[in-house]
């Protein structure tokens, strides 16, 4: 069962080890994750978003291009 999007950008940056700037860039350029937005336009992330960003961070650290892997499913 998917979790509700409840995490702020700051919490996601801390949980993934990615900078807030890099997360926003991956969202905008590669659609790596698509967080929901509040009425005041704040991003909210789910557990699945956090896990996906962690997987992408690990793959990039191992030499993969974010542009090539961001479109792949999590599996």
Coordinates of C-alpha atoms in Angstrom, one line a residue:
X1 CA 0.0 0.0 0.0
X2 CA 1.5 3.4 -1.0
X3 CA 2.2 5.8 1.8
X4 CA 0.8 9.3 2.0
X5 CA 3.0 12.1 0.9
X6 CA 4.0 13.7 4.2
X7 CA 7.7 14.6 4.0
X8 CA 9.1 18.0 3.4
X9 CA 11.9 18.8 1.0
X10 CA 14.2 19.3 4.0
X11 CA 13.4 15.9 5.5
X12 CA 13.9 14.2 2.1
X13 CA 17.3 15.9 1.6
X14 CA 18.3 14.6 5.1
X15 CA 17.0 11.1 4.4
X16 CA 18.6 10.7 1.0
X17 CA 21.8 12.6 1.4
X18 CA 21.0 14.7 -1.7
X19 CA 20.9 18.4 -1.7
X20 CA 17.6 20.2 -2.0
X21 CA 18.9 21.8 -5.2
X22 CA 19.8 18.5 -6.7
X23 CA 16.4 17.0 -5.8
X24 CA 14.6 19.9 -7.5
X25 CA 16.8 19.6 -10.5
X26 CA 16.2 15.8 -10.9
X27 CA 12.4 16.5 -10.6
X28 CA 12.5 19.3 -13.2
X29 CA 14.9 17.8 -15.7
X30 CA 14.4 14.1 -15.4
X31 CA 11.0 13.7 -13.6
X32 CA 12.8 11.3 -11.2
X33 CA 10.0 11.9 -8.7
X34 CA 6.8 13.9 -8.8
X35 CA 5.9 15.1 -5.4
X36 CA 2.4 16.4 -4.6
X37 CA 2.0 20.1 -3.9
X38 CA 0.1 21.7 -1.1
X39 CA -2.2 24.7 -1.6
X40 CA 0.8 26.9 -0.9
X41 CA 2.9 25.0 -3.5
X42 CA 5.2 23.2 -1.0
X43 CA 6.4 19.8 -2.1
X44 CA 5.4 16.7 -0.1
X45 CA 7.1 13.4 -0.7
X46 CA 6.1 9.8 0.1
X47 CA 8.2 6.9 1.4
X48 CA 8.3 5.6 -2.1
X49 CA 9.7 8.9 -3.4
X50 CA 12.4 8.8 -0.8
X51 CA 13.3 5.2 -1.6
X52 CA 13.4 6.0 -5.3
X53 CA 15.8 9.0 -4.7
X54 CA 18.0 6.8 -2.6
X55 CA 18.2 4.2 -5.4
X56 CA 19.0 6.8 -8.0
X57 CA 21.7 8.3 -5.8
X58 CA 23.3 4.9 -5.4
X59 CA 23.2 4.2 -9.1
X60 CA 24.7 7.6 -10.0
X61 CA 27.4 7.1 -7.4
X62 CA 28.3 3.8 -9.2
X63 CA 28.7 5.7 -12.5
X64 CA 25.3 5.6 -14.1
X65 CA 23.9 8.7 -15.9
X66 CA 20.9 10.2 -14.1
X67 CA 19.4 11.0 -17.5
X68 CA 19.5 7.3 -18.5
X69 CA 18.3 5.8 -15.2
X70 CA 15.6 8.3 -14.1
X71 CA 13.2 6.9 -16.6
X72 CA 13.6 3.3 -15.4
X73 CA 11.2 1.6 -13.0
X74 CA 12.4 1.1 -9.4
X75 CA 12.7 -2.7 -10.0

